[in-house]
Amino acid sequence: MNSTQQTGGFEATVRDFWATRPVRPSTGSKAAGVSAAIARRYGVDSILVRVGFVVLFCYGGAGLVLYMLGWLLFPKEAAPLPGQTTPRREPTRTWVAVTLVLLLVPAMLWMINSIAVLGLAAGPISLYFLHRNQGDRQVTGTSDPPAQATPTGENTWVYPGTTAQQTPPSWDPLGAAPFAWDLPEPQEPEPPEPRARRFRWYNPLALLVAFVGATAVASLGAPGYFATATALGLLGVAMMIGAFLRVGRWPIVLAVPLALVALLSSVAHQYRIGDDLDLGDVQVAPVEITDVQPVYDRDAGTLDLDLSALRISTGDVVRTTASVGAGRVQIRVPSTVDVSAECEVEMGESICLNRHSNGQDVHQSITDLGPDGPGGGEIVLNATAGTGNVEVIRD
């Protein structure tokens, strides 16, 4: 065991980590080789290391920033020099390092004030404890040099396979006496004893904890997506701990479909998709002010609200909201009324009284008095769509 890992403090551990930090392999990596480097350096499964980066990515993208830091700071394995067998360590290429720094500076400044700071702290802390426990492990072993006759004094030699010092006879100045040739016959190595699996209880326990945690959260009235995300988070923690124990790969088989279920249930909750779905296309064309509903709402589909024939006089004010979770909202207004419209789209396109905008989190606030100026009544609209299009058109 490395003395640094046994008795060294924080500074000694950090110095030892930097001196023996992981080397990104030239082969066997999926991207820049950061996960493979950590796995090979500390003897853990590379899949679990990659899972760790994915889990930390959920904290505001912290996993991506930590991966880029590893790319920047971990050297690259290079071919050995002529006459040598040990691979060299090459620093990250200059143009790659410059690109990474330019990306990391704004990312770090943005993340420092968000939940991503938890992920940024969790990465170095995990690596620190991993080095404390596994830092003495060598990436590749070295074989002992072959035994040679070693001089121990004038005319005194130790022959291979012996411990007693002997003096070669005068006729054998090189020390190659026949008794040095009497070597033991080679024997077949004994087969290693099968290693018993350690922590066989770990995978079932991890699944049980994830199930109990999700059930407990659901029993408290939490929505389905939150309970699913709780189970996914507990499985992620179990796989991170399993990386230290060199077990716990099996839960990833359940974690992948569970992540898809959590994503779909989150979208369903956000857009209010449940048992009482409001789906399909609806067209409404009220004529009297009293026919206008305060809210028109659909979960998915097209909502066409035609107010072009609405009888509205000067001084009258009509307020209504048209909303769709996924789809299209279209509202037509008369040509001679004053219109105040709030158009919002979480992801998609908005055409609000001839003003066009698209992208994510689109918000337009428009007031249009029409070609005849103020007067002729007023319509106040709030048109929203989760994913899709919003259009407010003057007839």
Coordinates of C-alpha atoms in Angstrom, one line a residue:
M1 CA 0.0 0.0 0.0
N2 CA 1.3 3.4 -0.9
S3 CA 2.3 5.3 2.2
T4 CA 0.5 8.4 0.8
Q5 CA -2.8 6.5 0.9
Q6 CA -2.2 5.1 4.3
T7 CA -1.0 8.1 6.3
G8 CA -0.9 11.1 4.0
G9 CA -3.2 14.1 4.5
F10 CA -5.2 16.0 2.0
E11 CA -2.2 17.9 0.5
A12 CA -0.2 14.7 0.1
T13 CA -3.1 12.9 -1.6
V14 CA -3.6 15.7 -4.0
R15 CA 0.1 15.9 -4.8
D16 CA 0.2 12.1 -5.3
F17 CA -2.9 12.2 -7.5
W18 CA -1.3 14.9 -9.7
A19 CA 2.0 13.0 -10.1
T20 CA 0.2 9.7 -11.0
R21 CA -3.0 11.2 -12.5
P22 CA -4.8 9.0 -15.1
V23 CA -3.5 8.8 -18.6
R24 CA -6.0 8.8 -21.5
P25 CA -5.3 5.6 -23.5
S26 CA -4.6 5.7 -27.2
T27 CA -7.0 2.8 -27.8
G28 CA -10.3 1.6 -26.3
S29 CA -11.8 5.0 -25.6
K30 CA -15.3 6.2 -26.7
A31 CA -14.6 9.9 -26.9
A32 CA -11.5 11.7 -25.4
G33 CA -10.7 8.7 -23.2
V34 CA -11.3 10.4 -19.8
S35 CA -13.6 7.6 -18.5
A36 CA -11.3 4.9 -19.8
A37 CA -8.3 6.6 -18.1
I38 CA -10.0 6.8 -14.7
A39 CA -11.2 3.2 -15.0
R40 CA -7.8 1.9 -15.9
R41 CA -5.9 3.9 -13.3
Y42 CA -8.1 2.8 -10.4
G43 CA -9.3 -0.6 -11.6
V44 CA -13.0 0.2 -11.8
D45 CA -15.4 -0.6 -14.6
S46 CA -15.3 2.0 -17.4
I47 CA -19.1 1.7 -17.8
L48 CA -19.7 2.8 -14.2
V49 CA -17.4 5.8 -14.7
R50 CA -19.4 6.8 -17.8
V51 CA -22.6 6.4 -15.9
G52 CA -21.2 8.7 -13.2
F53 CA -20.5 11.4 -15.8
V54 CA -24.1 11.0 -17.1
V55 CA -25.6 11.3 -13.6
L56 CA -23.5 14.5 -13.0
F57 CA -24.6 15.9 -16.3
C58 CA -28.2 16.0 -14.9
Y59 CA -26.9 18.6 -12.5
G60 CA -27.0 21.5 -14.9
G61 CA -24.5 19.9 -17.3
A62 CA -21.8 19.5 -14.6
G63 CA -20.8 16.1 -16.0
L64 CA -19.9 17.6 -19.3
V65 CA -17.7 20.3 -17.7
L66 CA -15.9 17.7 -15.5
Y67 CA -15.3 15.6 -18.6
M68 CA -13.8 18.6 -20.4
L69 CA -11.6 19.3 -17.4
G70 CA -10.3 15.7 -17.5
W71 CA -9.6 16.1 -21.2
L72 CA -7.6 19.2 -20.5
L73 CA -5.7 18.0 -17.5
F74 CA -5.1 14.3 -18.1
P75 CA -2.2 13.5 -20.4
K76 CA -2.5 11.4 -23.5
E77 CA -0.8 8.0 -23.9
A78 CA 1.8 8.1 -26.8
A79 CA 4.1 5.6 -28.4
P80 CA 7.4 5.0 -26.5
L81 CA 10.6 6.5 -27.7
P82 CA 13.1 4.3 -29.7
G83 CA 14.8 1.8 -27.4
Q84 CA 12.1 2.2 -24.7
T85 CA 9.0 0.0 -23.9
T86 CA 7.1 2.3 -21.6
P87 CA 4.5 4.6 -23.3
R88 CA 5.1 8.3 -23.0
R89 CA 2.8 10.9 -21.5
E90 CA 1.8 13.7 -23.9
P91 CA 0.0 16.8 -22.8
T92 CA -3.2 17.8 -24.5
R93 CA -2.6 19.4 -27.8
T94 CA -2.4 23.2 -27.8
W95 CA -5.4 23.9 -30.1
V96 CA -7.6 21.4 -28.1
A97 CA -6.5 23.0 -24.8
V98 CA -7.3 26.5 -26.0
T99 CA -10.7 25.4 -27.3
L100 CA -11.5 23.7 -24.0
V101 CA -10.5 26.7 -22.0
L102 CA -12.7 29.0 -24.1
L103 CA -15.6 26.7 -23.5
L104 CA -14.9 26.1 -19.8
V105 CA -14.6 29.7 -18.7
P106 CA -18.2 30.8 -19.5
A107 CA -19.6 27.4 -18.5
M108 CA -18.0 27.6 -15.1
L109 CA -19.2 31.2 -14.5
W110 CA -22.8 30.2 -15.4
M111 CA -22.8 27.1 -13.3
I112 CA -21.4 28.6 -10.2
N113 CA -24.8 30.1 -9.4
S114 CA -27.0 27.1 -10.2
I115 CA -27.6 23.6 -9.0
A116 CA -24.7 22.5 -11.2
V117 CA -22.3 23.6 -8.4
L118 CA -23.3 20.4 -6.6
G119 CA -22.3 18.3 -9.5
L120 CA -19.0 20.2 -9.9
A121 CA -18.2 19.6 -6.3
A122 CA -19.2 15.9 -6.4
G123 CA -16.9 15.0 -9.2
P124 CA -13.6 16.1 -7.5
I125 CA -14.7 14.7 -4.1
S126 CA -15.5 11.3 -5.6
L127 CA -12.1 11.3 -7.4
Y128 CA -10.3 12.3 -4.2
F129 CA -11.8 9.4 -2.2
L130 CA -11.2 7.0 -5.1
H131 CA -7.5 8.0 -5.1
R132 CA -7.3 7.6 -1.4
N133 CA -8.5 4.0 -1.6
Q134 CA -7.2 2.9 -5.0
G135 CA -4.2 5.3 -5.6
D136 CA -1.6 2.6 -4.9
R137 CA -2.8 0.5 -7.8
Q138 CA -0.4 0.5 -10.8
V139 CA -1.7 0.6 -14.3
T140 CA 0.8 -2.0 -15.5
G141 CA 3.0 -4.4 -13.6
T142 CA 6.7 -4.8 -14.0
S143 CA 8.4 -8.1 -14.2
D144 CA 11.5 -8.9 -12.2
P145 CA 14.8 -8.9 -14.2
P146 CA 16.2 -12.3 -14.9
A147 CA 18.6 -13.7 -12.3
Q148 CA 22.3 -13.2 -13.1
A149 CA 25.5 -14.2 -11.4
T150 CA 26.2 -11.3 -9.1
P151 CA 29.7 -10.5 -7.8
T152 CA 29.8 -10.1 -4.1
G153 CA 33.5 -9.6 -3.7
E154 CA 36.8 -10.5 -5.2
N155 CA 36.7 -14.0 -6.7
T156 CA 33.3 -14.6 -4.9
W157 CA 30.1 -15.2 -6.8
V158 CA 26.5 -16.1 -6.2
Y159 CA 25.3 -18.5 -8.9
P160 CA 21.7 -18.4 -10.2
G161 CA 19.4 -20.5 -8.1
T162 CA 21.7 -20.5 -5.1
T163 CA 22.2 -18.4 -2.0
A164 CA 25.6 -19.5 -0.9
Q165 CA 28.7 -17.6 -2.1
Q166 CA 31.1 -19.8 -4.0
T167 CA 34.5 -19.2 -5.5
P168 CA 34.8 -20.3 -9.2
P169 CA 37.7 -22.7 -9.9
S170 CA 40.8 -21.3 -11.7
W171 CA 39.8 -23.1 -14.9
D172 CA 36.4 -21.4 -14.8
P173 CA 37.2 -17.6 -14.6
L174 CA 33.6 -16.7 -15.8
G175 CA 31.9 -18.6 -13.0
A176 CA 30.1 -21.0 -15.3
A177 CA 31.0 -24.1 -13.2
P178 CA 28.9 -27.2 -14.0
F179 CA 27.2 -27.2 -10.6
A180 CA 25.6 -23.9 -11.6
W181 CA 23.8 -25.8 -14.4
D182 CA 21.9 -28.0 -12.0
L183 CA 18.7 -26.1 -12.3
P184 CA 15.3 -27.4 -11.1
E185 CA 13.0 -28.9 -13.7
P186 CA 10.2 -26.5 -14.8
Q187 CA 6.9 -27.4 -13.3
E188 CA 3.4 -26.6 -14.6
P189 CA 1.9 -23.7 -12.6
E190 CA -0.9 -24.6 -10.3
P191 CA -4.3 -23.3 -11.6
P192 CA -5.5 -20.4 -9.5
E193 CA -8.3 -21.1 -7.1
P194 CA -11.6 -19.7 -8.3
R195 CA -12.4 -16.4 -6.6
A196 CA -15.7 -16.2 -4.8
R197 CA -17.9 -13.4 -5.8
R198 CA -17.9 -10.6 -3.3
F199 CA -20.9 -8.6 -2.4
R200 CA -23.4 -10.9 -4.1
W201 CA -26.1 -9.2 -2.2
Y202 CA -25.3 -5.7 -3.5
N203 CA -27.3 -5.7 -6.8
P204 CA -30.6 -7.1 -5.2
L205 CA -30.2 -4.6 -2.3
A206 CA -29.7 -1.7 -4.8
L207 CA -32.9 -2.6 -6.6
L208 CA -34.8 -3.0 -3.3
V209 CA -33.7 0.4 -2.1
A210 CA -34.7 2.0 -5.4
F211 CA -38.1 0.4 -5.3
V212 CA -38.8 1.3 -1.6
G213 CA -37.7 4.9 -2.2
A214 CA -39.9 5.3 -5.2
T215 CA -42.9 3.7 -3.4
A216 CA -42.4 5.9 -0.4
V217 CA -42.3 9.1 -2.5
A218 CA -45.4 8.0 -4.5
S219 CA -47.3 7.3 -1.2
L220 CA -46.7 10.9 -0.2
G221 CA -48.7 12.1 -3.2
A222 CA -45.8 12.9 -5.5
P223 CA -46.5 12.7 -9.2
G224 CA -45.4 9.7 -11.2
Y225 CA -42.5 11.3 -12.9
F226 CA -41.0 12.4 -9.5
A227 CA -41.3 8.9 -8.1
T228 CA -39.6 7.4 -11.2
A229 CA -36.9 10.1 -11.0
T230 CA -36.3 9.1 -7.4
A231 CA -35.8 5.5 -8.3
L232 CA -33.4 6.5 -11.1
G233 CA -31.4 8.7 -8.8
L234 CA -31.1 5.9 -6.2
L235 CA -29.9 3.5 -8.8
G236 CA -27.3 6.1 -10.0
V237 CA -26.0 6.4 -6.4
A238 CA -25.9 2.6 -6.1
M239 CA -23.8 2.4 -9.3
M240 CA -21.4 5.1 -8.1
I241 CA -20.9 3.2 -4.8
G242 CA -20.6 0.0 -6.8
A243 CA -17.7 1.5 -8.8
F244 CA -15.7 1.6 -5.6
L245 CA -16.6 -2.0 -4.7
R246 CA -16.2 -3.2 -8.2
V247 CA -19.7 -4.5 -8.3
G248 CA -23.1 -3.0 -9.2
R249 CA -23.0 -3.1 -13.1
W250 CA -26.4 -4.9 -13.4
P251 CA -28.6 -2.0 -12.3
I252 CA -27.7 -0.1 -15.5
V253 CA -30.0 -2.6 -17.3
L254 CA -32.9 -1.2 -15.4
A255 CA -31.7 2.4 -15.3
V256 CA -31.8 2.9 -19.1
P257 CA -35.5 2.1 -19.6
L258 CA -36.3 3.8 -16.3
A259 CA -34.8 7.0 -17.6
L260 CA -37.0 6.9 -20.7
V261 CA -40.1 6.3 -18.4
A262 CA -39.1 9.3 -16.3
L263 CA -38.7 11.5 -19.3
L264 CA -42.0 10.5 -20.8
S265 CA -43.9 10.9 -17.5
S266 CA -42.3 14.3 -17.0
V267 CA -43.5 15.5 -20.4
A268 CA -47.0 14.0 -19.8
H269 CA -47.2 15.9 -16.4
Q270 CA -45.9 19.2 -17.9
Y271 CA -48.5 19.1 -20.7
R272 CA -51.3 17.8 -18.5
I273 CA -51.6 14.6 -20.4
G274 CA -53.6 12.2 -18.2
D275 CA -56.7 10.0 -18.2
D276 CA -59.0 12.9 -19.2
L277 CA -57.3 13.9 -22.4
D278 CA -58.6 16.8 -24.5
L279 CA -57.3 15.8 -27.9
G280 CA -58.2 16.7 -31.5
D281 CA -59.1 19.9 -33.4
V282 CA -61.6 22.4 -32.2
Q283 CA -63.1 25.4 -34.1
V284 CA -65.1 28.0 -32.2
A285 CA -66.7 31.2 -33.8
P286 CA -68.7 33.2 -31.2
V287 CA -70.8 36.1 -32.4
E288 CA -72.0 37.7 -29.2
I289 CA -69.8 38.8 -26.4
T290 CA -71.6 36.6 -24.0
D291 CA -70.7 33.5 -26.1
V292 CA -66.9 34.1 -25.5
Q293 CA -65.6 31.7 -22.9
P294 CA -62.9 33.0 -20.5
V295 CA -60.7 29.9 -21.2
Y296 CA -60.3 27.6 -24.2
D297 CA -57.9 24.7 -23.4
R298 CA -56.7 21.6 -25.2
D299 CA -54.0 19.1 -24.3
A300 CA -53.1 18.4 -27.9
G301 CA -54.4 19.4 -31.3
T302 CA -55.5 22.6 -33.0
L303 CA -57.5 25.3 -31.3
D304 CA -59.1 27.7 -33.9
L305 CA -60.8 30.6 -32.2
D306 CA -62.5 32.9 -34.8
L307 CA -63.5 36.2 -33.3
S308 CA -63.7 38.0 -36.7
A309 CA -67.5 38.2 -36.7
L310 CA -67.8 39.2 -33.0
R311 CA -70.3 42.0 -32.4
I312 CA -68.4 44.4 -30.1
S313 CA -69.1 48.1 -29.6
T314 CA -66.9 51.0 -28.4
G315 CA -66.3 50.7 -24.7
D316 CA -66.8 46.9 -24.6
V317 CA -63.8 44.8 -23.4
V318 CA -63.6 41.1 -24.1
R319 CA -60.9 38.9 -22.3
T320 CA -60.1 35.3 -23.2
T321 CA -57.3 32.7 -23.0
A322 CA -56.5 30.0 -25.6
S323 CA -54.0 27.4 -24.6
V324 CA -52.8 24.1 -26.0
G325 CA -50.2 21.7 -24.6
A326 CA -48.9 20.4 -27.9
G327 CA -50.2 21.7 -31.2
R328 CA -51.5 25.0 -32.7
V329 CA -53.5 28.0 -31.5
Q330 CA -55.0 30.3 -34.1
I331 CA -57.1 33.4 -33.2
R332 CA -58.7 35.7 -35.7
V333 CA -59.8 39.2 -34.5
P334 CA -61.9 41.9 -36.2
S335 CA -60.1 44.6 -38.3
T336 CA -61.5 47.6 -36.4
V337 CA -61.0 46.7 -32.7
D338 CA -58.1 47.4 -30.4
V339 CA -56.2 44.2 -29.5
S340 CA -53.8 43.5 -26.7
A341 CA -52.2 40.1 -27.1
E342 CA -49.8 38.1 -25.0
C343 CA -48.3 35.2 -27.1
E344 CA -46.2 32.6 -25.4
V345 CA -44.6 29.4 -26.8
E346 CA -42.3 27.1 -24.8
M347 CA -40.9 25.6 -28.0
G348 CA -42.0 26.5 -31.4
E349 CA -43.2 29.6 -33.4
S350 CA -45.3 32.6 -32.6
I351 CA -46.9 35.0 -35.2
C352 CA -48.5 37.6 -33.0
L353 CA -50.3 40.4 -35.1
N354 CA -47.7 40.1 -37.9
R355 CA -44.8 40.0 -35.4
H356 CA -42.8 36.8 -36.0
S357 CA -40.6 34.9 -33.5
N358 CA -39.5 31.3 -32.9
G359 CA -37.3 29.2 -30.7
Q360 CA -37.5 28.3 -27.0
D361 CA -39.4 30.3 -24.4
V362 CA -40.9 32.8 -26.9
H363 CA -42.9 35.6 -25.3
Q364 CA -44.5 38.5 -27.3
S365 CA -46.6 41.3 -25.8
I366 CA -48.3 43.3 -28.6
T367 CA -50.9 46.1 -28.6
D368 CA -52.4 46.9 -32.0
L369 CA -55.1 49.7 -32.3
G370 CA -56.0 48.7 -35.9
P371 CA -56.0 50.7 -39.1
D372 CA -58.7 53.1 -37.7
G373 CA -56.9 54.0 -34.5
P374 CA -58.3 53.8 -31.0
G375 CA -61.9 52.9 -30.5
G376 CA -64.3 50.2 -31.7
G377 CA -64.0 48.0 -28.6
E378 CA -61.1 46.1 -27.1
I379 CA -60.1 42.4 -27.1
V380 CA -57.5 41.2 -24.5
L381 CA -56.0 37.8 -25.5
N382 CA -53.6 35.4 -23.9
A383 CA -52.5 32.7 -26.4
T384 CA -50.1 30.0 -25.2
A385 CA -48.7 26.7 -26.5
G386 CA -46.3 24.2 -24.9
T387 CA -44.8 22.8 -28.1
G388 CA -46.2 24.1 -31.4
N389 CA -47.4 27.4 -33.0
V390 CA -49.4 30.4 -31.9
E391 CA -51.0 32.8 -34.4
V392 CA -53.1 35.9 -33.8
I393 CA -54.3 37.3 -37.1
R394 CA -56.2 40.5 -37.8
D395 CA -59.0 39.9 -40.4

